Amino acid sequence: MMEKRYRWKSEQIRKHVAIVDGKQAPTKVLMNATYLHPYIRQWVQGNVWICDDRIVYVGPNKPKQLDSCEVIDCTNQVLVPGYIEPHAHPFQLYNPHTLAEYAAQHGTTTLINDNLFLFLQLTKKKAFSFLSAMEKQPVTMYWWCRLDPQTEMEGEEHLFSYKNMKGWLENDAVLQVGELTGWPKLLEGDDFVLHWMQEAKKLGKKVEGHFPGASDRTLTKMKLFGADADHESMTGNDVYKRLMHGYTVSLRHSSIRPDLPTLLKEMKQFGIHHYDQCMFTTDGSTPSFYEKGLIDAMIRIALQEGVRDIDAYSMATWNIARYYNIDHLHGSITPGRIAHINVLEHVSNPTPISVLASGQWVKRDGVPVSAFSAVEWDVHGLAPLSLSWDLQMDDLQFSMPLGMYMENSVIIKPYSISIDTSADELSTDHDESFLMLIDRNGKWRVNTILKGFATHVQALVSSYSNTGDIILIGKSKRDLLLAFERMKQVGGGIVLCEHGEVIHDISLPLGGLMSAKPMRELIEEEKTLGELLRARGYTFADPIYTLLFLSSTHLPYIRITPKGIYDVMHKTVLFPTIMR
């Protein structure tokens, strides 16, 4: 794997210098450009010379040679660096390839990605082959290294072995460890997490926190342990506290936490008018949230909230590049950087009309340009889900006394079940549904009741989950069996059934967790699913995140996991899984 942070060989660098000396021609020149210069925090004018994927000159001069060089007149246009998403979860029904392709149309040309899916579902060899394939795309992709699985599962010590962790952390595409969803274990004396945080520091890499609602005391302790940044600010006071403790703060605007307007207003109330230690993130939003853009949409919100344009664009580019120590490649339109450049009609409109990613046009005058190579998914171990077992009516036994009550999209509390769960179908007069998590290999199951999900959903079956196991939610056992068979037939997906019919499905043929369809098609599929669920009584913000977080033990209070019903606050299994 080519070292991402030292990407040009000596021969290429000599060619770049020869272009500056007038001995060779660049491949592209952006003439008469007004561009953002973060070093002096000004909009300046000049010409930008590009050789393949690198900016080789920026200034008043024109190249002496223009043989076979593409010259673009940028008069009355504005250039800004390609935007950076510093906290991407690139497996939220979409996949890293389709997300990157779509993001590029909105000017986001660098993604710093969660590796949890790759870590849990693929061998290290397959995962690294996938990382190498992504390096061939025009958008730049970096990665995190997780330190915990975000749930309770068997065999965790084998997954997070010394060999696996060392391999991931030393990979040049990995910029940080985190996000630290398992930080309470660290406070309780678990040295596993502390060891790898220290190893990250030795390698000059960052440590990202996950500290929702953290007190001053906790923030202080986590800073002493080595945390560098946090993206869990929900109020201006949260931002203020993190800045006061020396954290870099990611300002979030996502499908379950669309907080940016509130954060910016409240930051001003706390006297915060400088944004050098802040950056934007959409925090792995579900597809339909991205219909109006990604980081470009956040810049637009910031401008509307009165943030100075240079600060708004810096929070999407320069601040992130400096924080991750990749500013020699990203974040500015200056010599030596990767040619990720957005062409804007005006500073007030951050959605670009044209986009260069690694020196290639991926969007030109408002029209997408095909620049992404196809991915051979099966080579990387991402084939359709193939289940060699069947679900039986005998599996649908719900005799547990303890149920799970949804307070919102992601917060779940325990409650005592009082309804009769022996029937094949539950009444629509209440919001209680059958809930099962079943091992994708068919070895175990956990059955309970979920209250608050919906009143009229007969059957929803999903191979999309935090652990990759199968979720079944609904009122009708017969419809649950039908939905399961449909999910199995299509090789994984989310299936909604009602009265013996499939009324909607989203096919997820990449390991049962990701779609292979372009984002625009997937957005429509997800919007339809959301509309159908809301029409049947789902009242919360994001049903996709509900499915994802049913097993996620970084959230209170109770979860359904591969070990059973788990009490997050007391760290105990209340009811273990049942072997089939």
PDB file of C-alpha atoms in Angstrom, residues 311-578:
ATOM      1  CA  ASP A 311     -14.049  30.844   9.158  1.00  0.00           C
ATOM      2  CA  ALA A 312     -16.902  28.829   7.663  1.00  0.00           C
ATOM      3  CA  TYR A 313     -14.758  27.436   4.860  1.00  0.00           C
ATOM      4  CA  SER A 314     -11.805  26.856   7.181  1.00  0.00           C
ATOM      5  CA  MET A 315     -13.933  24.670   9.468  1.00  0.00           C
ATOM      6  CA  ALA A 316     -14.558  22.470   6.421  1.00  0.00           C
ATOM      7  CA  THR A 317     -10.977  22.376   5.160  1.00  0.00           C
ATOM      8  CA  TRP A 318      -7.927  23.966   6.762  1.00  0.00           C
ATOM      9  CA  ASN A 319      -8.808  23.393  10.414  1.00  0.00           C
ATOM     10  CA  ILE A 320      -9.349  19.678   9.793  1.00  0.00           C
ATOM     11  CA  ALA A 321      -6.152  19.262   7.780  1.00  0.00           C
ATOM     12  CA  ARG A 322      -4.075  20.966  10.473  1.00  0.00           C
ATOM     13  CA  TYR A 323      -5.664  18.938  13.244  1.00  0.00           C
ATOM     14  CA  TYR A 324      -4.885  15.612  11.558  1.00  0.00           C
ATOM     15  CA  ASN A 325      -1.380  16.696  10.486  1.00  0.00           C
ATOM     16  CA  ILE A 326      -2.237  16.281   6.803  1.00  0.00           C
ATOM     17  CA  ASP A 327      -2.071  19.979   5.918  1.00  0.00           C
ATOM     18  CA  HIS A 328       0.911  19.302   3.647  1.00  0.00           C
ATOM     19  CA  LEU A 329      -1.607  17.500   1.399  1.00  0.00           C
ATOM     20  CA  HIS A 330      -5.020  18.980   2.187  1.00  0.00           C
ATOM     21  CA  GLY A 331      -6.856  22.084   3.248  1.00  0.00           C
ATOM     22  CA  SER A 332      -5.325  24.790   1.052  1.00  0.00           C
ATOM     23  CA  ILE A 333      -4.778  25.745  -2.553  1.00  0.00           C
ATOM     24  CA  THR A 334      -1.013  26.069  -2.325  1.00  0.00           C
ATOM     25  CA  PRO A 335       1.956  24.307  -3.974  1.00  0.00           C
ATOM     26  CA  GLY A 336       2.474  20.648  -3.100  1.00  0.00           C
ATOM     27  CA  ARG A 337      -1.102  19.876  -2.118  1.00  0.00           C
ATOM     28  CA  ILE A 338      -3.399  17.309  -3.675  1.00  0.00           C
ATOM     29  CA  ALA A 339      -5.517  18.963  -6.361  1.00  0.00           C
ATOM     30  CA  HIS A 340      -8.837  18.776  -4.531  1.00  0.00           C
ATOM     31  CA  ILE A 341     -10.435  22.045  -5.640  1.00  0.00           C
ATOM     32  CA  ASN A 342     -14.018  23.315  -5.661  1.00  0.00           C
ATOM     33  CA  VAL A 343     -15.123  25.959  -8.137  1.00  0.00           C
ATOM     34  CA  LEU A 344     -17.917  28.138  -6.748  1.00  0.00           C
ATOM     35  CA  GLU A 345     -20.159  30.657  -8.432  1.00  0.00           C
ATOM     36  CA  HIS A 346     -19.971  32.832  -5.323  1.00  0.00           C
ATOM     37  CA  VAL A 347     -18.623  32.669  -1.786  1.00  0.00           C
ATOM     38  CA  SER A 348     -22.194  32.655  -0.487  1.00  0.00           C
ATOM     39  CA  ASN A 349     -22.977  29.351  -2.259  1.00  0.00           C
ATOM     40  CA  PRO A 350     -20.673  26.552  -1.038  1.00  0.00           C
ATOM     41  CA  THR A 351     -22.132  23.886  -3.359  1.00  0.00           C
ATOM     42  CA  PRO A 352     -19.612  23.852  -6.219  1.00  0.00           C
ATOM     43  CA  ILE A 353     -20.482  24.088  -9.889  1.00  0.00           C
ATOM     44  CA  SER A 354     -17.275  22.188 -10.724  1.00  0.00           C
ATOM     45  CA  VAL A 355     -15.079  19.865  -8.670  1.00  0.00           C
ATOM     46  CA  LEU A 356     -11.556  18.596  -9.123  1.00  0.00           C
ATOM     47  CA  ALA A 357     -10.687  15.500  -7.084  1.00  0.00           C
ATOM     48  CA  SER A 358      -7.052  14.422  -7.335  1.00  0.00           C
ATOM     49  CA  GLY A 359      -6.818  16.647 -10.386  1.00  0.00           C
ATOM     50  CA  GLN A 360      -9.687  14.917 -12.195  1.00  0.00           C
ATOM     51  CA  TRP A 361     -12.988  16.508 -13.013  1.00  0.00           C
ATOM     52  CA  VAL A 362     -15.724  14.729 -11.104  1.00  0.00           C
ATOM     53  CA  LYS A 363     -18.193  17.550 -11.771  1.00  0.00           C
ATOM     54  CA  ARG A 364     -17.989  20.110 -14.568  1.00  0.00           C
ATOM     55  CA  ASP A 365     -20.326  23.058 -14.995  1.00  0.00           C
ATOM     56  CA  GLY A 366     -22.977  21.374 -12.878  1.00  0.00           C
ATOM     57  CA  VAL A 367     -22.791  18.018 -14.646  1.00  0.00           C
ATOM     58  CA  PRO A 368     -21.352  14.868 -12.991  1.00  0.00           C
ATOM     59  CA  VAL A 369     -18.286  13.421 -14.702  1.00  0.00           C
ATOM     60  CA  SER A 370     -17.592   9.686 -14.524  1.00  0.00           C
ATOM     61  CA  ALA A 371     -14.207   9.391 -12.808  1.00  0.00           C
ATOM     62  CA  PHE A 372     -14.665   6.571 -10.291  1.00  0.00           C
ATOM     63  CA  SER A 373     -13.526   3.053 -11.125  1.00  0.00           C
ATOM     64  CA  ALA A 374     -15.757   0.070 -10.357  1.00  0.00           C
ATOM     65  CA  VAL A 375     -15.130  -2.019  -7.237  1.00  0.00           C
ATOM     66  CA  GLU A 376     -14.968  -5.813  -7.368  1.00  0.00           C
ATOM     67  CA  TRP A 377     -16.829  -6.345  -4.123  1.00  0.00           C
ATOM     68  CA  ASP A 378     -16.581 -10.120  -4.003  1.00  0.00           C
ATOM     69  CA  VAL A 379     -12.783  -9.933  -4.163  1.00  0.00           C
ATOM     70  CA  HIS A 380     -12.868  -8.104  -0.841  1.00  0.00           C
ATOM     71  CA  GLY A 381     -15.233 -10.609   0.774  1.00  0.00           C
ATOM     72  CA  LEU A 382     -18.350  -8.477   0.334  1.00  0.00           C
ATOM     73  CA  ALA A 383     -20.772 -10.888  -1.302  1.00  0.00           C
ATOM     74  CA  PRO A 384     -24.548 -11.234  -0.840  1.00  0.00           C
ATOM     75  CA  LEU A 385     -25.596 -12.718   2.474  1.00  0.00           C
ATOM     76  CA  SER A 386     -25.953 -16.491   2.159  1.00  0.00           C
ATOM     77  CA  LEU A 387     -27.837 -18.124   5.030  1.00  0.00           C
ATOM     78  CA  SER A 388     -27.770 -21.924   5.232  1.00  0.00           C
ATOM     79  CA  TRP A 389     -30.491 -22.085   7.892  1.00  0.00           C
ATOM     80  CA  ASP A 390     -34.202 -21.351   8.145  1.00  0.00           C
ATOM     81  CA  LEU A 391     -36.289 -19.480  10.658  1.00  0.00           C
ATOM     82  CA  GLN A 392     -39.079 -21.518  12.226  1.00  0.00           C
ATOM     83  CA  MET A 393     -42.268 -20.584  14.026  1.00  0.00           C
ATOM     84  CA  ASP A 394     -40.771 -22.261  17.111  1.00  0.00           C
ATOM     85  CA  ASP A 395     -38.100 -19.544  17.142  1.00  0.00           C
ATOM     86  CA  LEU A 396     -40.812 -16.920  17.618  1.00  0.00           C
ATOM     87  CA  GLN A 397     -41.441 -17.573  21.291  1.00  0.00           C
ATOM     88  CA  PHE A 398     -41.629 -14.419  23.420  1.00  0.00           C
ATOM     89  CA  SER A 399     -41.899 -15.401  27.077  1.00  0.00           C
ATOM     90  CA  MET A 400     -39.352 -12.988  28.565  1.00  0.00           C
ATOM     91  CA  PRO A 401     -40.749 -10.759  31.358  1.00  0.00           C
ATOM     92  CA  LEU A 402     -38.482  -7.801  30.542  1.00  0.00           C
ATOM     93  CA  GLY A 403     -39.044  -5.633  27.505  1.00  0.00           C
ATOM     94  CA  MET A 404     -37.319  -2.652  25.869  1.00  0.00           C
ATOM     95  CA  TYR A 405     -38.988   0.764  25.759  1.00  0.00           C
ATOM     96  CA  MET A 406     -37.893   3.314  23.142  1.00  0.00           C
ATOM     97  CA  GLU A 407     -37.678   6.831  24.557  1.00  0.00           C
ATOM     98  CA  ASN A 408     -36.489   8.213  21.217  1.00  0.00           C
ATOM     99  CA  SER A 409     -34.675   6.959  18.107  1.00  0.00           C
ATOM    100  CA  VAL A 410     -31.734   5.598  20.094  1.00  0.00           C
ATOM    101  CA  ILE A 411     -32.384   5.741  23.863  1.00  0.00           C
ATOM    102  CA  ILE A 412     -33.992   2.540  25.206  1.00  0.00           C
ATOM    103  CA  LYS A 413     -35.116   1.754  28.754  1.00  0.00           C
ATOM    104  CA  PRO A 414     -36.270  -1.489  30.395  1.00  0.00           C
ATOM    105  CA  TYR A 415     -39.932  -2.095  31.192  1.00  0.00           C
ATOM    106  CA  SER A 416     -42.075  -4.951  32.521  1.00  0.00           C
ATOM    107  CA  ILE A 417     -44.120  -6.733  29.860  1.00  0.00           C
ATOM    108  CA  SER A 418     -47.794  -7.001  30.772  1.00  0.00           C
ATOM    109  CA  ILE A 419     -49.421  -8.037  27.474  1.00  0.00           C
ATOM    110  CA  ASP A 420     -50.074 -11.600  26.345  1.00  0.00           C
ATOM    111  CA  THR A 421     -47.179 -12.495  24.019  1.00  0.00           C
ATOM    112  CA  SER A 422     -48.277 -16.052  23.224  1.00  0.00           C
ATOM    113  CA  ALA A 423     -50.516 -15.077  20.298  1.00  0.00           C
ATOM    114  CA  ASP A 424     -49.323 -15.202  16.697  1.00  0.00           C
ATOM    115  CA  GLU A 425     -50.290 -11.556  16.247  1.00  0.00           C
ATOM    116  CA  LEU A 426     -50.268  -8.569  18.579  1.00  0.00           C
ATOM    117  CA  SER A 427     -52.980  -5.919  18.655  1.00  0.00           C
ATOM    118  CA  THR A 428     -52.533  -2.579  16.907  1.00  0.00           C
ATOM    119  CA  ASP A 429     -54.198  -0.876  19.877  1.00  0.00           C
ATOM    120  CA  HIS A 430     -50.787  -0.485  21.526  1.00  0.00           C
ATOM    121  CA  ASP A 431     -47.193   0.242  20.473  1.00  0.00           C
ATOM    122  CA  GLU A 432     -45.634  -3.054  21.590  1.00  0.00           C
ATOM    123  CA  SER A 433     -44.036  -5.324  18.997  1.00  0.00           C
ATOM    124  CA  PHE A 434     -42.174  -8.606  18.887  1.00  0.00           C
ATOM    125  CA  LEU A 435     -38.386  -8.095  18.796  1.00  0.00           C
ATOM    126  CA  MET A 436     -35.770 -10.696  17.963  1.00  0.00           C
ATOM    127  CA  LEU A 437     -32.040 -10.531  17.347  1.00  0.00           C
ATOM    128  CA  ILE A 438     -30.794 -13.730  15.719  1.00  0.00           C
ATOM    129  CA  ASP A 439     -27.260 -14.749  14.859  1.00  0.00           C
ATOM    130  CA  ARG A 440     -26.491 -14.474  11.152  1.00  0.00           C
ATOM    131  CA  ASN A 441     -25.085 -18.010  11.422  1.00  0.00           C
ATOM    132  CA  GLY A 442     -28.272 -19.236  13.069  1.00  0.00           C
ATOM    133  CA  LYS A 443     -26.642 -20.372  16.313  1.00  0.00           C
ATOM    134  CA  TRP A 444     -28.489 -18.228  18.865  1.00  0.00           C
ATOM    135  CA  ARG A 445     -31.403 -15.855  19.313  1.00  0.00           C
ATOM    136  CA  VAL A 446     -32.717 -13.259  21.777  1.00  0.00           C
ATOM    137  CA  ASN A 447     -36.487 -12.641  21.964  1.00  0.00           C
ATOM    138  CA  THR A 448     -38.273  -9.833  23.775  1.00  0.00           C
ATOM    139  CA  ILE A 449     -40.850  -7.075  23.285  1.00  0.00           C
ATOM    140  CA  LEU A 450     -40.054  -3.607  21.926  1.00  0.00           C
ATOM    141  CA  LYS A 451     -42.369  -0.833  23.098  1.00  0.00           C
ATOM    142  CA  GLY A 452     -42.591   2.505  21.320  1.00  0.00           C
ATOM    143  CA  PHE A 453     -41.370   1.439  17.874  1.00  0.00           C
ATOM    144  CA  ALA A 454     -44.745   1.522  16.098  1.00  0.00           C
ATOM    145  CA  THR A 455     -48.417   0.565  16.357  1.00  0.00           C
ATOM    146  CA  HIS A 456     -49.083  -0.943  12.924  1.00  0.00           C
ATOM    147  CA  VAL A 457     -45.797  -2.387  11.611  1.00  0.00           C
ATOM    148  CA  GLN A 458     -46.626  -6.034  10.945  1.00  0.00           C
ATOM    149  CA  ALA A 459     -43.088  -7.151  10.080  1.00  0.00           C
ATOM    150  CA  LEU A 460     -39.740  -5.462   9.572  1.00  0.00           C
ATOM    151  CA  VAL A 461     -36.692  -7.697   9.079  1.00  0.00           C
ATOM    152  CA  SER A 462     -33.202  -6.248   8.686  1.00  0.00           C
ATOM    153  CA  SER A 463     -29.777  -7.737   8.115  1.00  0.00           C
ATOM    154  CA  TYR A 464     -28.490  -4.199   8.669  1.00  0.00           C
ATOM    155  CA  SER A 465     -27.463  -3.909  12.306  1.00  0.00           C
ATOM    156  CA  ASN A 466     -24.492  -2.900  14.431  1.00  0.00           C
ATOM    157  CA  THR A 467     -23.262  -6.489  14.686  1.00  0.00           C
ATOM    158  CA  GLY A 468     -24.375  -7.802  11.288  1.00  0.00           C
ATOM    159  CA  ASP A 469     -26.930 -10.111  12.935  1.00  0.00           C
ATOM    160  CA  ILE A 470     -30.596 -10.206  11.922  1.00  0.00           C
ATOM    161  CA  ILE A 471     -33.253  -7.958  13.525  1.00  0.00           C
ATOM    162  CA  LEU A 472     -36.966  -8.818  13.441  1.00  0.00           C
ATOM    163  CA  ILE A 473     -39.593  -6.319  14.652  1.00  0.00           C
ATOM    164  CA  GLY A 474     -43.346  -6.532  14.180  1.00  0.00           C
ATOM    165  CA  LYS A 475     -46.832  -7.481  15.241  1.00  0.00           C
ATOM    166  CA  SER A 476     -47.329 -10.608  13.116  1.00  0.00           C
ATOM    167  CA  LYS A 477     -45.245 -13.768  13.425  1.00  0.00           C
ATOM    168  CA  ARG A 478     -46.363 -15.003  10.006  1.00  0.00           C
ATOM    169  CA  ASP A 479     -45.357 -11.743   8.356  1.00  0.00           C
ATOM    170  CA  LEU A 480     -42.032 -11.874  10.204  1.00  0.00           C
ATOM    171  CA  LEU A 481     -41.364 -15.312   8.674  1.00  0.00           C
ATOM    172  CA  LEU A 482     -42.301 -13.986   5.227  1.00  0.00           C
ATOM    173  CA  ALA A 483     -40.077 -10.921   5.597  1.00  0.00           C
ATOM    174  CA  PHE A 484     -37.200 -13.100   6.768  1.00  0.00           C
ATOM    175  CA  GLU A 485     -37.539 -15.354   3.716  1.00  0.00           C
ATOM    176  CA  ARG A 486     -37.562 -12.330   1.415  1.00  0.00           C
ATOM    177  CA  MET A 487     -34.470 -10.887   3.125  1.00  0.00           C
ATOM    178  CA  LYS A 488     -32.746 -14.244   2.747  1.00  0.00           C
ATOM    179  CA  GLN A 489     -33.782 -14.512  -0.911  1.00  0.00           C
ATOM    180  CA  VAL A 490     -32.299 -11.151  -1.917  1.00  0.00           C
ATOM    181  CA  GLY A 491     -28.997 -11.764  -0.115  1.00  0.00           C
ATOM    182  CA  GLY A 492     -29.594  -9.347   2.737  1.00  0.00           C
ATOM    183  CA  GLY A 493     -31.561  -6.176   3.201  1.00  0.00           C
ATOM    184  CA  ILE A 494     -34.425  -4.455   4.982  1.00  0.00           C
ATOM    185  CA  VAL A 495     -37.860  -5.904   4.244  1.00  0.00           C
ATOM    186  CA  LEU A 496     -41.277  -4.584   5.261  1.00  0.00           C
ATOM    187  CA  CYS A 497     -44.211  -7.011   5.057  1.00  0.00           C
ATOM    188  CA  GLU A 498     -47.889  -6.649   5.772  1.00  0.00           C
ATOM    189  CA  HIS A 499     -50.801  -9.118   5.575  1.00  0.00           C
ATOM    190  CA  GLY A 500     -48.835 -11.694   3.616  1.00  0.00           C
ATOM    191  CA  GLU A 501     -47.259  -9.275   1.132  1.00  0.00           C
ATOM    192  CA  VAL A 502     -43.888  -7.569   0.754  1.00  0.00           C
ATOM    193  CA  ILE A 503     -44.684  -3.854   0.595  1.00  0.00           C
ATOM    194  CA  HIS A 504     -41.119  -2.515   0.453  1.00  0.00           C
ATOM    195  CA  ASP A 505     -37.547  -3.699   0.581  1.00  0.00           C
ATOM    196  CA  ILE A 506     -34.058  -2.257   0.359  1.00  0.00           C
ATOM    197  CA  SER A 507     -31.595  -4.756  -1.029  1.00  0.00           C
ATOM    198  CA  LEU A 508     -28.210  -4.830   0.765  1.00  0.00           C
ATOM    199  CA  PRO A 509     -26.156  -7.343  -1.221  1.00  0.00           C
ATOM    200  CA  LEU A 510     -22.782  -6.218   0.132  1.00  0.00           C
ATOM    201  CA  GLY A 511     -22.458  -8.444   3.174  1.00  0.00           C
ATOM    202  CA  GLY A 512     -26.117  -7.894   4.024  1.00  0.00           C
ATOM    203  CA  LEU A 513     -25.225  -4.416   5.284  1.00  0.00           C
ATOM    204  CA  MET A 514     -24.671  -2.139   2.295  1.00  0.00           C
ATOM    205  CA  SER A 515     -26.411  -1.255  -0.931  1.00  0.00           C
ATOM    206  CA  ALA A 516     -24.573  -1.273  -4.246  1.00  0.00           C
ATOM    207  CA  LYS A 517     -26.924   1.311  -5.754  1.00  0.00           C
ATOM    208  CA  PRO A 518     -25.970   4.948  -6.380  1.00  0.00           C
ATOM    209  CA  MET A 519     -26.831   7.301  -3.542  1.00  0.00           C
ATOM    210  CA  ARG A 520     -29.672   9.035  -5.358  1.00  0.00           C
ATOM    211  CA  GLU A 521     -31.509   5.735  -5.829  1.00  0.00           C
ATOM    212  CA  LEU A 522     -30.792   4.675  -2.267  1.00  0.00           C
ATOM    213  CA  ILE A 523     -32.056   8.004  -0.927  1.00  0.00           C
ATOM    214  CA  GLU A 524     -35.421   7.390  -2.564  1.00  0.00           C
ATOM    215  CA  GLU A 525     -35.594   3.836  -1.208  1.00  0.00           C
ATOM    216  CA  GLU A 526     -34.824   5.001   2.314  1.00  0.00           C
ATOM    217  CA  LYS A 527     -37.313   7.880   2.094  1.00  0.00           C
ATOM    218  CA  THR A 528     -40.023   5.426   1.053  1.00  0.00           C
ATOM    219  CA  LEU A 529     -39.194   3.131   3.973  1.00  0.00           C
ATOM    220  CA  GLY A 530     -39.356   6.062   6.386  1.00  0.00           C
ATOM    221  CA  GLU A 531     -42.716   7.196   4.990  1.00  0.00           C
ATOM    222  CA  LEU A 532     -44.175   3.698   5.269  1.00  0.00           C
ATOM    223  CA  LEU A 533     -42.945   3.293   8.860  1.00  0.00           C
ATOM    224  CA  ARG A 534     -44.233   6.703   9.950  1.00  0.00           C
ATOM    225  CA  ALA A 535     -47.603   5.920   8.395  1.00  0.00           C
ATOM    226  CA  ARG A 536     -47.619   2.831  10.634  1.00  0.00           C
ATOM    227  CA  GLY A 537     -46.825   4.615  13.846  1.00  0.00           C
ATOM    228  CA  TYR A 538     -43.048   5.193  13.952  1.00  0.00           C
ATOM    229  CA  THR A 539     -42.733   8.678  15.484  1.00  0.00           C
ATOM    230  CA  PHE A 540     -39.006   9.222  15.961  1.00  0.00           C
ATOM    231  CA  ALA A 541     -36.286  10.930  13.925  1.00  0.00           C
ATOM    232  CA  ASP A 542     -34.454   8.112  12.191  1.00  0.00           C
ATOM    233  CA  PRO A 543     -35.554   4.453  11.856  1.00  0.00           C
ATOM    234  CA  ILE A 544     -32.236   3.415  10.301  1.00  0.00           C
ATOM    235  CA  TYR A 545     -30.350   4.573  13.377  1.00  0.00           C
ATOM    236  CA  THR A 546     -32.892   2.782  15.542  1.00  0.00           C
ATOM    237  CA  LEU A 547     -31.944  -0.483  13.812  1.00  0.00           C
ATOM    238  CA  LEU A 548     -28.237   0.282  14.056  1.00  0.00           C
ATOM    239  CA  PHE A 549     -28.253   1.200  17.739  1.00  0.00           C
ATOM    240  CA  LEU A 550     -30.490  -1.554  19.139  1.00  0.00           C
ATOM    241  CA  SER A 551     -27.260  -3.418  19.971  1.00  0.00           C
ATOM    242  CA  SER A 552     -25.005  -0.448  20.681  1.00  0.00           C
ATOM    243  CA  THR A 553     -23.875  -0.468  24.305  1.00  0.00           C
ATOM    244  CA  HIS A 554     -22.359   3.019  24.234  1.00  0.00           C
ATOM    245  CA  LEU A 555     -25.902   4.326  24.713  1.00  0.00           C
ATOM    246  CA  PRO A 556     -28.163   3.963  27.775  1.00  0.00           C
ATOM    247  CA  TYR A 557     -29.924   2.060  29.213  1.00  0.00           C
ATOM    248  CA  ILE A 558     -30.627  -1.404  27.852  1.00  0.00           C
ATOM    249  CA  ARG A 559     -29.636  -3.168  24.612  1.00  0.00           C
ATOM    250  CA  ILE A 560     -30.237  -6.404  22.758  1.00  0.00           C
ATOM    251  CA  THR A 561     -26.803  -7.883  21.986  1.00  0.00           C
ATOM    252  CA  PRO A 562     -25.158 -11.136  20.882  1.00  0.00           C
ATOM    253  CA  LYS A 563     -24.722 -11.948  24.574  1.00  0.00           C
ATOM    254  CA  GLY A 564     -28.370 -11.264  25.423  1.00  0.00           C
ATOM    255  CA  ILE A 565     -30.380  -8.417  26.948  1.00  0.00           C
ATOM    256  CA  TYR A 566     -27.705  -6.150  28.372  1.00  0.00           C
ATOM    257  CA  ASP A 567     -27.918  -3.540  31.138  1.00  0.00           C
ATOM    258  CA  VAL A 568     -25.534  -0.815  30.007  1.00  0.00           C
ATOM    259  CA  MET A 569     -25.462   1.095  33.283  1.00  0.00           C
ATOM    260  CA  HIS A 570     -24.641  -1.964  35.414  1.00  0.00           C
ATOM    261  CA  LYS A 571     -22.664  -3.787  32.713  1.00  0.00           C
ATOM    262  CA  THR A 572     -24.491  -7.054  33.189  1.00  0.00           C
ATOM    263  CA  VAL A 573     -26.352  -9.508  30.981  1.00  0.00           C
ATOM    264  CA  LEU A 574     -29.918  -9.623  32.298  1.00  0.00           C
ATOM    265  CA  PHE A 575     -31.127 -12.449  30.058  1.00  0.00           C
ATOM    266  CA  PRO A 576     -28.631 -14.481  27.998  1.00  0.00           C
ATOM    267  CA  THR A 577     -29.051 -15.604  24.410  1.00  0.00           C
ATOM    268  CA  ILE A 578     -30.872 -18.851  23.699  1.00  0.00           C
TER     269      ILE A 578
END
